[in-house]
């Protein structure tokens, strides 16, 4: 049983798609299908029901997934410990970088590479939900999560504190309103994030507190595309203020919300897991840069 087949199987289960799994693994979709079929043949069990648009785990698939995740985590732990023996002259560091908030990682990446050029940084870019799943599976040593992080399995360091603001088309009714109540947006079409973003739940919950459910007209995990969709009049969106770059505000109205919807990104790592020398060096740099967090 090869780790490659286990990784392909676990990625399809996590993402609910052979195509998305292939994109994440940087292989073709037929390759992923072949690897999963190879694992099914080896185990003598069907692992997925391939009906409809999304593959579903069979009972055997659910059992296999639990074992596969443990085996992948063990393999990852083995690599981390062996890399740690060689110090920081070589090795790799696997970090989950959230699609929103990625800019806060840039300065850390630059500083880390100046100090430790021999360590390869492998960046996993996705929403906080997907990053947390990868942390739990042992595929990442460090990852950016959306606060609050209540899981006792993690230790955390806050990197950025911010709040959400409204962006709307520059010619909309909100263009001359510097501050609005969230309830005023009840009839507006919303552009939300793709399912891997924990911020979706934060926005939906805030809207519910304001007395309405947002009318979702589109979703994206790309900040630039969301802003372009808003400029095009497709809908409005709620984004962290610090992520709305001044250079990208043309064609947009930016309004402060009376409702305080916090957005905080924390660097998280396993409380009881092994941290490589590279991960510990990254944490030392982060703690020095954000001493008050």
PDB file of C-alpha atoms in Angstrom:
ATOM      1  CA  UNK A   1       0.000   0.000   0.000  1.00  0.00           C
ATOM      2  CA  UNK A   2       1.674   3.188  -1.200  1.00  0.00           C
ATOM      3  CA  UNK A   3       1.407   6.616   0.407  1.00  0.00           C
ATOM      4  CA  UNK A   4       0.698   8.060  -3.031  1.00  0.00           C
ATOM      5  CA  UNK A   5      -2.505   6.049  -3.399  1.00  0.00           C
ATOM      6  CA  UNK A   6      -3.573   6.882   0.164  1.00  0.00           C
ATOM      7  CA  UNK A   7      -2.946  10.591  -0.443  1.00  0.00           C
ATOM      8  CA  UNK A   8      -5.007  10.568  -3.656  1.00  0.00           C
ATOM      9  CA  UNK A   9      -7.859   8.711  -1.939  1.00  0.00           C
ATOM     10  CA  UNK A  10      -7.852  11.070   1.082  1.00  0.00           C
ATOM     11  CA  UNK A  11      -7.768  14.159  -1.145  1.00  0.00           C
ATOM     12  CA  UNK A  12     -10.789  12.998  -3.181  1.00  0.00           C
ATOM     13  CA  UNK A  13     -12.687  12.276   0.048  1.00  0.00           C
ATOM     14  CA  UNK A  14     -11.782  15.669   1.511  1.00  0.00           C
ATOM     15  CA  UNK A  15     -12.634  17.702  -1.593  1.00  0.00           C
ATOM     16  CA  UNK A  16     -15.535  15.636  -2.893  1.00  0.00           C
ATOM     17  CA  UNK A  17     -14.134  15.745  -6.400  1.00  0.00           C
ATOM     18  CA  UNK A  18     -11.578  13.827  -8.454  1.00  0.00           C
ATOM     19  CA  UNK A  19     -10.884  16.976 -10.484  1.00  0.00           C
ATOM     20  CA  UNK A  20     -10.236  19.209  -7.459  1.00  0.00           C
ATOM     21  CA  UNK A  21      -8.081  16.506  -5.898  1.00  0.00           C
ATOM     22  CA  UNK A  22      -6.015  16.322  -9.089  1.00  0.00           C
ATOM     23  CA  UNK A  23      -5.530  20.108  -9.112  1.00  0.00           C
ATOM     24  CA  UNK A  24      -4.319  20.075  -5.514  1.00  0.00           C
ATOM     25  CA  UNK A  25      -1.936  17.153  -6.130  1.00  0.00           C
ATOM     26  CA  UNK A  26      -0.662  18.655  -9.416  1.00  0.00           C
ATOM     27  CA  UNK A  27      -1.519  15.558 -11.439  1.00  0.00           C
ATOM     28  CA  UNK A  28      -4.178  14.748 -14.023  1.00  0.00           C
ATOM     29  CA  UNK A  29      -7.677  13.623 -13.114  1.00  0.00           C
ATOM     30  CA  UNK A  30      -7.181  10.211 -14.801  1.00  0.00           C
ATOM     31  CA  UNK A  31      -4.079   9.709 -12.627  1.00  0.00           C
ATOM     32  CA  UNK A  32      -6.102  10.290  -9.463  1.00  0.00           C
ATOM     33  CA  UNK A  33      -8.823   7.931 -10.683  1.00  0.00           C
ATOM     34  CA  UNK A  34      -6.194   5.277 -11.430  1.00  0.00           C
ATOM     35  CA  UNK A  35      -4.613   5.636  -7.975  1.00  0.00           C
ATOM     36  CA  UNK A  36      -7.963   5.335  -6.215  1.00  0.00           C
ATOM     37  CA  UNK A  37      -8.902   2.321  -8.331  1.00  0.00           C
ATOM     38  CA  UNK A  38      -5.518   0.778  -7.502  1.00  0.00           C
ATOM     39  CA  UNK A  39      -6.240   1.173  -3.779  1.00  0.00           C
ATOM     40  CA  UNK A  40      -9.719  -0.322  -4.209  1.00  0.00           C
ATOM     41  CA  UNK A  41      -8.242  -3.315  -6.027  1.00  0.00           C
ATOM     42  CA  UNK A  42      -5.620  -3.755  -3.319  1.00  0.00           C
ATOM     43  CA  UNK A  43      -8.192  -3.624  -0.522  1.00  0.00           C
ATOM     44  CA  UNK A  44     -10.807  -5.604  -2.427  1.00  0.00           C
ATOM     45  CA  UNK A  45     -13.452  -2.995  -1.528  1.00  0.00           C
ATOM     46  CA  UNK A  46     -15.292  -0.210  -3.335  1.00  0.00           C
ATOM     47  CA  UNK A  47     -14.377   3.052  -1.584  1.00  0.00           C
ATOM     48  CA  UNK A  48     -16.553   5.539  -3.474  1.00  0.00           C
ATOM     49  CA  UNK A  49     -20.034   5.556  -4.985  1.00  0.00           C
ATOM     50  CA  UNK A  50     -19.454   7.261  -8.325  1.00  0.00           C
ATOM     51  CA  UNK A  51     -23.002   8.400  -9.034  1.00  0.00           C
ATOM     52  CA  UNK A  52     -23.996  12.017  -9.587  1.00  0.00           C
ATOM     53  CA  UNK A  53     -21.582  14.934  -9.579  1.00  0.00           C
ATOM     54  CA  UNK A  54     -19.821  14.170  -6.286  1.00  0.00           C
ATOM     55  CA  UNK A  55     -18.256  10.849  -5.284  1.00  0.00           C
ATOM     56  CA  UNK A  56     -19.570   9.560  -1.936  1.00  0.00           C
ATOM     57  CA  UNK A  57     -17.694   7.356   0.495  1.00  0.00           C
ATOM     58  CA  UNK A  58     -19.001   3.837   0.966  1.00  0.00           C
ATOM     59  CA  UNK A  59     -19.001   2.251   4.429  1.00  0.00           C
ATOM     60  CA  UNK A  60     -15.670   0.656   3.553  1.00  0.00           C
ATOM     61  CA  UNK A  61     -14.438   4.034   2.305  1.00  0.00           C
ATOM     62  CA  UNK A  62     -15.208   5.697   5.629  1.00  0.00           C
ATOM     63  CA  UNK A  63     -13.233   3.042   7.504  1.00  0.00           C
ATOM     64  CA  UNK A  64     -10.353   3.280   5.018  1.00  0.00           C
ATOM     65  CA  UNK A  65     -10.276   7.084   5.245  1.00  0.00           C
ATOM     66  CA  UNK A  66      -9.749   7.048   9.014  1.00  0.00           C
ATOM     67  CA  UNK A  67      -6.786   4.690   8.625  1.00  0.00           C
ATOM     68  CA  UNK A  68      -5.407   6.558   5.599  1.00  0.00           C
ATOM     69  CA  UNK A  69      -5.370   9.859   7.464  1.00  0.00           C
ATOM     70  CA  UNK A  70      -3.525   8.285  10.388  1.00  0.00           C
ATOM     71  CA  UNK A  71      -0.961   6.680   8.074  1.00  0.00           C
ATOM     72  CA  UNK A  72      -0.392   9.937   6.174  1.00  0.00           C
ATOM     73  CA  UNK A  73      -0.021  11.814   9.453  1.00  0.00           C
ATOM     74  CA  UNK A  74       2.521   9.242  10.677  1.00  0.00           C
ATOM     75  CA  UNK A  75       4.488   9.526   7.434  1.00  0.00           C
ATOM     76  CA  UNK A  76       4.447  13.309   7.682  1.00  0.00           C
ATOM     77  CA  UNK A  77       5.628  13.126  11.289  1.00  0.00           C
ATOM     78  CA  UNK A  78       8.475  10.816  10.261  1.00  0.00           C
ATOM     79  CA  UNK A  79       9.630  13.268   7.574  1.00  0.00           C
ATOM     80  CA  UNK A  80       9.449  16.188  10.015  1.00  0.00           C
ATOM     81  CA  UNK A  81      11.512  14.420  12.650  1.00  0.00           C
ATOM     82  CA  UNK A  82      14.175  13.291  10.177  1.00  0.00           C
ATOM     83  CA  UNK A  83      14.408  16.784   8.671  1.00  0.00           C
ATOM     84  CA  UNK A  84      14.820  18.144  12.177  1.00  0.00           C
ATOM     85  CA  UNK A  85      17.952  16.011  12.655  1.00  0.00           C
ATOM     86  CA  UNK A  86      19.736  17.832   9.856  1.00  0.00           C
ATOM     87  CA  UNK A  87      19.100  21.274  11.314  1.00  0.00           C
ATOM     88  CA  UNK A  88      18.116  24.046   8.931  1.00  0.00           C
ATOM     89  CA  UNK A  89      20.634  23.572   6.134  1.00  0.00           C
ATOM     90  CA  UNK A  90      17.945  21.685   4.213  1.00  0.00           C
ATOM     91  CA  UNK A  91      14.463  20.259   4.686  1.00  0.00           C
ATOM     92  CA  UNK A  92      10.972  21.589   4.131  1.00  0.00           C
ATOM     93  CA  UNK A  93       8.282  23.451   6.018  1.00  0.00           C
ATOM     94  CA  UNK A  94       4.607  22.944   5.173  1.00  0.00           C
ATOM     95  CA  UNK A  95       2.426  25.958   5.993  1.00  0.00           C
ATOM     96  CA  UNK A  96      -1.263  26.617   5.354  1.00  0.00           C
ATOM     97  CA  UNK A  97      -1.714  30.148   4.015  1.00  0.00           C
ATOM     98  CA  UNK A  98      -5.318  31.419   3.984  1.00  0.00           C
ATOM     99  CA  UNK A  99      -6.473  32.951   0.725  1.00  0.00           C
ATOM    100  CA  UNK A 100      -7.749  35.906   2.736  1.00  0.00           C
ATOM    101  CA  UNK A 101      -4.918  37.200   4.882  1.00  0.00           C
ATOM    102  CA  UNK A 102      -2.142  35.764   2.781  1.00  0.00           C
ATOM    103  CA  UNK A 103      -0.426  39.147   2.637  1.00  0.00           C
ATOM    104  CA  UNK A 104       0.421  38.984   6.333  1.00  0.00           C
ATOM    105  CA  UNK A 105       2.502  35.879   5.573  1.00  0.00           C
ATOM    106  CA  UNK A 106       4.573  37.553   2.861  1.00  0.00           C
ATOM    107  CA  UNK A 107       6.888  39.448   5.247  1.00  0.00           C
ATOM    108  CA  UNK A 108       7.414  36.281   7.301  1.00  0.00           C
ATOM    109  CA  UNK A 109       8.191  34.251   4.185  1.00  0.00           C
ATOM    110  CA  UNK A 110      10.722  36.838   3.032  1.00  0.00           C
ATOM    111  CA  UNK A 111      12.438  37.010   6.423  1.00  0.00           C
ATOM    112  CA  UNK A 112      12.490  33.229   6.813  1.00  0.00           C
ATOM    113  CA  UNK A 113      14.105  32.726   3.395  1.00  0.00           C
ATOM    114  CA  UNK A 114      16.793  35.296   4.211  1.00  0.00           C
ATOM    115  CA  UNK A 115      17.732  33.349   7.326  1.00  0.00           C
ATOM    116  CA  UNK A 116      17.190  29.793   6.045  1.00  0.00           C
ATOM    117  CA  UNK A 117      17.568  29.684   2.230  1.00  0.00           C
ATOM    118  CA  UNK A 118      18.067  25.914   2.229  1.00  0.00           C
ATOM    119  CA  UNK A 119      14.622  25.149   3.639  1.00  0.00           C
ATOM    120  CA  UNK A 120      11.902  24.678   1.022  1.00  0.00           C
ATOM    121  CA  UNK A 121       8.606  26.324   1.900  1.00  0.00           C
ATOM    122  CA  UNK A 122       5.576  24.367   0.728  1.00  0.00           C
ATOM    123  CA  UNK A 123       2.550  26.639   0.875  1.00  0.00           C
ATOM    124  CA  UNK A 124      -0.960  25.188   1.039  1.00  0.00           C
ATOM    125  CA  UNK A 125      -3.293  27.985  -0.075  1.00  0.00           C
ATOM    126  CA  UNK A 126      -6.970  27.557   0.756  1.00  0.00           C
ATOM    127  CA  UNK A 127      -9.726  28.612   3.137  1.00  0.00           C
ATOM    128  CA  UNK A 128      -9.434  28.131   6.897  1.00  0.00           C
ATOM    129  CA  UNK A 129     -11.681  25.030   6.906  1.00  0.00           C
ATOM    130  CA  UNK A 130      -9.431  23.197   4.433  1.00  0.00           C
ATOM    131  CA  UNK A 131      -6.290  24.350   6.271  1.00  0.00           C
ATOM    132  CA  UNK A 132      -7.647  23.048   9.581  1.00  0.00           C
ATOM    133  CA  UNK A 133      -8.428  19.667   7.988  1.00  0.00           C
ATOM    134  CA  UNK A 134      -4.859  19.480   6.665  1.00  0.00           C
ATOM    135  CA  UNK A 135      -3.475  20.413  10.105  1.00  0.00           C
ATOM    136  CA  UNK A 136      -5.534  17.669  11.744  1.00  0.00           C
ATOM    137  CA  UNK A 137      -4.340  15.151   9.152  1.00  0.00           C
ATOM    138  CA  UNK A 138      -0.729  16.058   9.915  1.00  0.00           C
ATOM    139  CA  UNK A 139      -0.126  17.327   6.375  1.00  0.00           C
ATOM    140  CA  UNK A 140       0.816  20.804   7.660  1.00  0.00           C
ATOM    141  CA  UNK A 141       2.923  21.880  10.605  1.00  0.00           C
ATOM    142  CA  UNK A 142       1.565  25.440  10.780  1.00  0.00           C
ATOM    143  CA  UNK A 143      -1.537  27.064   9.347  1.00  0.00           C
ATOM    144  CA  UNK A 144      -3.499  30.294   9.370  1.00  0.00           C
ATOM    145  CA  UNK A 145      -6.958  29.866  10.929  1.00  0.00           C
ATOM    146  CA  UNK A 146      -9.838  32.237  11.545  1.00  0.00           C
ATOM    147  CA  UNK A 147     -10.318  33.131  15.194  1.00  0.00           C
ATOM    148  CA  UNK A 148     -11.837  32.113  17.527  1.00  0.00           C
ATOM    149  CA  UNK A 149      -9.902  28.838  17.574  1.00  0.00           C
ATOM    150  CA  UNK A 150     -11.503  26.962  20.459  1.00  0.00           C
ATOM    151  CA  UNK A 151     -10.013  23.548  19.732  1.00  0.00           C
ATOM    152  CA  UNK A 152      -7.696  22.620  22.654  1.00  0.00           C
ATOM    153  CA  UNK A 153      -5.524  20.618  20.277  1.00  0.00           C
ATOM    154  CA  UNK A 154      -4.007  23.860  18.939  1.00  0.00           C
ATOM    155  CA  UNK A 155      -1.688  26.517  20.168  1.00  0.00           C
ATOM    156  CA  UNK A 156      -2.091  29.845  18.390  1.00  0.00           C
ATOM    157  CA  UNK A 157      -0.461  33.200  17.762  1.00  0.00           C
ATOM    158  CA  UNK A 158      -2.629  36.058  16.478  1.00  0.00           C
ATOM    159  CA  UNK A 159      -1.173  37.675  13.352  1.00  0.00           C
ATOM    160  CA  UNK A 160      -3.823  40.212  12.370  1.00  0.00           C
ATOM    161  CA  UNK A 161      -6.942  41.762  13.889  1.00  0.00           C
ATOM    162  CA  UNK A 162      -9.459  43.500  11.648  1.00  0.00           C
ATOM    163  CA  UNK A 163     -13.182  43.817  10.917  1.00  0.00           C
ATOM    164  CA  UNK A 164     -15.346  43.396   7.842  1.00  0.00           C
ATOM    165  CA  UNK A 165     -16.517  46.243   5.626  1.00  0.00           C
ATOM    166  CA  UNK A 166     -19.002  46.430   2.768  1.00  0.00           C
ATOM    167  CA  UNK A 167     -17.870  46.812  -0.819  1.00  0.00           C
ATOM    168  CA  UNK A 168     -20.517  47.786  -3.368  1.00  0.00           C
ATOM    169  CA  UNK A 169     -20.514  49.200  -6.910  1.00  0.00           C
ATOM    170  CA  UNK A 170     -19.350  52.831  -6.968  1.00  0.00           C
ATOM    171  CA  UNK A 171     -22.681  53.924  -8.494  1.00  0.00           C
ATOM    172  CA  UNK A 172     -24.825  52.073  -5.968  1.00  0.00           C
ATOM    173  CA  UNK A 173     -27.047  53.625  -3.307  1.00  0.00           C
ATOM    174  CA  UNK A 174     -24.286  52.999  -0.763  1.00  0.00           C
ATOM    175  CA  UNK A 175     -21.653  55.132  -2.525  1.00  0.00           C
ATOM    176  CA  UNK A 176     -22.198  58.160  -0.284  1.00  0.00           C
ATOM    177  CA  UNK A 177     -22.849  56.249   2.935  1.00  0.00           C
ATOM    178  CA  UNK A 178     -19.661  55.938   4.991  1.00  0.00           C
ATOM    179  CA  UNK A 179     -21.444  53.764   7.592  1.00  0.00           C
ATOM    180  CA  UNK A 180     -24.473  51.479   7.263  1.00  0.00           C
ATOM    181  CA  UNK A 181     -26.435  48.962   9.312  1.00  0.00           C
ATOM    182  CA  UNK A 182     -26.186  45.356   8.168  1.00  0.00           C
ATOM    183  CA  UNK A 183     -30.002  45.049   8.145  1.00  0.00           C
ATOM    184  CA  UNK A 184     -30.123  47.608   5.315  1.00  0.00           C
ATOM    185  CA  UNK A 185     -28.560  45.003   3.027  1.00  0.00           C
ATOM    186  CA  UNK A 186     -31.414  42.515   3.373  1.00  0.00           C
ATOM    187  CA  UNK A 187     -32.525  42.982  -0.252  1.00  0.00           C
ATOM    188  CA  UNK A 188     -29.034  43.039  -1.752  1.00  0.00           C
ATOM    189  CA  UNK A 189     -27.539  40.042  -3.623  1.00  0.00           C
ATOM    190  CA  UNK A 190     -24.410  38.833  -1.813  1.00  0.00           C
ATOM    191  CA  UNK A 191     -21.175  37.419  -3.188  1.00  0.00           C
ATOM    192  CA  UNK A 192     -19.832  34.968  -0.615  1.00  0.00           C
ATOM    193  CA  UNK A 193     -16.743  32.786  -0.501  1.00  0.00           C
ATOM    194  CA  UNK A 194     -16.334  29.193  -1.634  1.00  0.00           C
ATOM    195  CA  UNK A 195     -17.206  26.453   0.907  1.00  0.00           C
ATOM    196  CA  UNK A 196     -13.658  26.126   2.282  1.00  0.00           C
ATOM    197  CA  UNK A 197     -13.876  29.572   3.923  1.00  0.00           C
ATOM    198  CA  UNK A 198     -14.887  29.725   7.588  1.00  0.00           C
ATOM    199  CA  UNK A 199     -15.754  33.402   7.083  1.00  0.00           C
ATOM    200  CA  UNK A 200     -18.947  32.348   5.287  1.00  0.00           C
ATOM    201  CA  UNK A 201     -20.449  31.132   8.579  1.00  0.00           C
ATOM    202  CA  UNK A 202     -19.436  34.382  10.290  1.00  0.00           C
ATOM    203  CA  UNK A 203     -21.229  36.455   7.636  1.00  0.00           C
ATOM    204  CA  UNK A 204     -24.368  34.287   7.537  1.00  0.00           C
ATOM    205  CA  UNK A 205     -24.576  34.360  11.345  1.00  0.00           C
ATOM    206  CA  UNK A 206     -24.232  38.162  11.454  1.00  0.00           C
ATOM    207  CA  UNK A 207     -26.973  38.516   8.833  1.00  0.00           C
ATOM    208  CA  UNK A 208     -29.236  36.211  10.849  1.00  0.00           C
ATOM    209  CA  UNK A 209     -28.662  38.405  13.910  1.00  0.00           C
ATOM    210  CA  UNK A 210     -29.710  41.370  11.748  1.00  0.00           C
ATOM    211  CA  UNK A 211     -32.948  39.579  10.824  1.00  0.00           C
ATOM    212  CA  UNK A 212     -32.338  38.204   7.333  1.00  0.00           C
ATOM    213  CA  UNK A 213     -30.640  35.469   5.336  1.00  0.00           C
ATOM    214  CA  UNK A 214     -28.289  36.729   2.600  1.00  0.00           C
ATOM    215  CA  UNK A 215     -29.368  36.161  -0.999  1.00  0.00           C
ATOM    216  CA  UNK A 216     -26.295  34.493  -2.493  1.00  0.00           C
ATOM    217  CA  UNK A 217     -25.726  35.398  -6.129  1.00  0.00           C
ATOM    218  CA  UNK A 218     -22.196  34.035  -6.527  1.00  0.00           C
ATOM    219  CA  UNK A 219     -19.147  32.614  -4.748  1.00  0.00           C
ATOM    220  CA  UNK A 220     -15.401  32.839  -5.224  1.00  0.00           C
ATOM    221  CA  UNK A 221     -12.222  32.132  -3.300  1.00  0.00           C
ATOM    222  CA  UNK A 222     -10.300  34.833  -5.171  1.00  0.00           C
ATOM    223  CA  UNK A 223     -10.277  38.332  -3.724  1.00  0.00           C
ATOM    224  CA  UNK A 224      -9.667  39.987  -7.088  1.00  0.00           C
ATOM    225  CA  UNK A 225     -12.550  38.135  -8.717  1.00  0.00           C
ATOM    226  CA  UNK A 226     -14.923  39.069  -5.891  1.00  0.00           C
ATOM    227  CA  UNK A 227     -14.010  42.736  -6.307  1.00  0.00           C
ATOM    228  CA  UNK A 228     -14.452  42.490 -10.088  1.00  0.00           C
ATOM    229  CA  UNK A 229     -17.891  40.911  -9.647  1.00  0.00           C
ATOM    230  CA  UNK A 230     -18.907  43.736  -7.321  1.00  0.00           C
ATOM    231  CA  UNK A 231     -17.668  46.332  -9.826  1.00  0.00           C
ATOM    232  CA  UNK A 232     -19.755  44.579 -12.468  1.00  0.00           C
ATOM    233  CA  UNK A 233     -22.923  45.061 -10.406  1.00  0.00           C
ATOM    234  CA  UNK A 234     -23.413  41.354  -9.678  1.00  0.00           C
ATOM    235  CA  UNK A 235     -23.732  41.877  -5.935  1.00  0.00           C
ATOM    236  CA  UNK A 236     -22.160  43.252  -2.774  1.00  0.00           C
ATOM    237  CA  UNK A 237     -19.561  41.602  -0.556  1.00  0.00           C
ATOM    238  CA  UNK A 238     -18.165  41.815   2.964  1.00  0.00           C
ATOM    239  CA  UNK A 239     -14.366  41.814   3.108  1.00  0.00           C
ATOM    240  CA  UNK A 240     -11.719  42.529   5.749  1.00  0.00           C
ATOM    241  CA  UNK A 241     -10.817  46.216   5.612  1.00  0.00           C
ATOM    242  CA  UNK A 242      -7.099  45.458   5.394  1.00  0.00           C
ATOM    243  CA  UNK A 243      -7.669  43.241   2.358  1.00  0.00           C
ATOM    244  CA  UNK A 244      -9.323  46.031   0.355  1.00  0.00           C
ATOM    245  CA  UNK A 245      -6.177  47.526  -1.141  1.00  0.00           C
ATOM    246  CA  UNK A 246      -6.309  51.246  -1.962  1.00  0.00           C
ATOM    247  CA  UNK A 247      -5.091  50.469  -5.488  1.00  0.00           C
ATOM    248  CA  UNK A 248      -8.101  48.184  -6.078  1.00  0.00           C
ATOM    249  CA  UNK A 249     -10.843  50.555  -4.900  1.00  0.00           C
ATOM    250  CA  UNK A 250     -11.586  52.091  -8.315  1.00  0.00           C
ATOM    251  CA  UNK A 251     -15.202  51.394  -9.178  1.00  0.00           C
ATOM    252  CA  UNK A 252     -16.026  50.387  -5.606  1.00  0.00           C
ATOM    253  CA  UNK A 253     -17.792  52.023  -2.680  1.00  0.00           C
ATOM    254  CA  UNK A 254     -16.381  50.964   0.701  1.00  0.00           C
ATOM    255  CA  UNK A 255     -18.667  51.396   3.714  1.00  0.00           C
ATOM    256  CA  UNK A 256     -18.067  50.729   7.392  1.00  0.00           C
ATOM    257  CA  UNK A 257     -20.581  48.424   9.059  1.00  0.00           C
ATOM    258  CA  UNK A 258     -22.334  49.370  12.290  1.00  0.00           C
ATOM    259  CA  UNK A 259     -22.255  45.680  13.193  1.00  0.00           C
ATOM    260  CA  UNK A 260     -18.768  44.753  14.318  1.00  0.00           C
ATOM    261  CA  UNK A 261     -17.937  41.537  12.464  1.00  0.00           C
ATOM    262  CA  UNK A 262     -14.407  40.651  13.595  1.00  0.00           C
ATOM    263  CA  UNK A 263     -11.821  39.037  11.352  1.00  0.00           C
ATOM    264  CA  UNK A 264      -8.714  37.732  13.049  1.00  0.00           C
ATOM    265  CA  UNK A 265      -6.128  35.392  11.587  1.00  0.00           C
ATOM    266  CA  UNK A 266      -4.105  33.226  13.965  1.00  0.00           C
ATOM    267  CA  UNK A 267      -1.132  31.027  13.229  1.00  0.00           C
ATOM    268  CA  UNK A 268      -1.981  27.582  14.645  1.00  0.00           C
ATOM    269  CA  UNK A 269      -0.012  24.408  15.323  1.00  0.00           C
ATOM    270  CA  UNK A 270      -0.601  21.136  17.141  1.00  0.00           C
ATOM    271  CA  UNK A 271      -0.206  21.425  20.898  1.00  0.00           C
ATOM    272  CA  UNK A 272       1.123  17.875  21.260  1.00  0.00           C
ATOM    273  CA  UNK A 273       2.646  17.233  17.834  1.00  0.00           C
ATOM    274  CA  UNK A 274       6.306  17.346  16.879  1.00  0.00           C
ATOM    275  CA  UNK A 275       7.514  20.610  15.359  1.00  0.00           C
ATOM    276  CA  UNK A 276      10.520  20.488  13.065  1.00  0.00           C
ATOM    277  CA  UNK A 277      13.452  22.849  13.581  1.00  0.00           C
ATOM    278  CA  UNK A 278      12.168  24.801  10.574  1.00  0.00           C
ATOM    279  CA  UNK A 279       8.708  25.184  12.119  1.00  0.00           C
ATOM    280  CA  UNK A 280      10.211  26.297  15.418  1.00  0.00           C
ATOM    281  CA  UNK A 281      12.394  28.827  13.602  1.00  0.00           C
ATOM    282  CA  UNK A 282       9.312  30.172  11.792  1.00  0.00           C
ATOM    283  CA  UNK A 283       7.480  30.532  15.100  1.00  0.00           C
ATOM    284  CA  UNK A 284      10.424  32.397  16.627  1.00  0.00           C
ATOM    285  CA  UNK A 285      10.358  34.883  13.743  1.00  0.00           C
ATOM    286  CA  UNK A 286       6.575  35.274  14.009  1.00  0.00           C
ATOM    287  CA  UNK A 287       6.674  35.836  17.759  1.00  0.00           C
ATOM    288  CA  UNK A 288       9.401  38.441  17.339  1.00  0.00           C
ATOM    289  CA  UNK A 289       7.407  40.258  14.650  1.00  0.00           C
ATOM    290  CA  UNK A 290       4.096  40.117  16.558  1.00  0.00           C
ATOM    291  CA  UNK A 291       5.117  40.399  20.217  1.00  0.00           C
ATOM    292  CA  UNK A 292       1.839  42.030  21.289  1.00  0.00           C
ATOM    293  CA  UNK A 293      -0.450  39.532  19.557  1.00  0.00           C
TER     294      UNK A 293
END
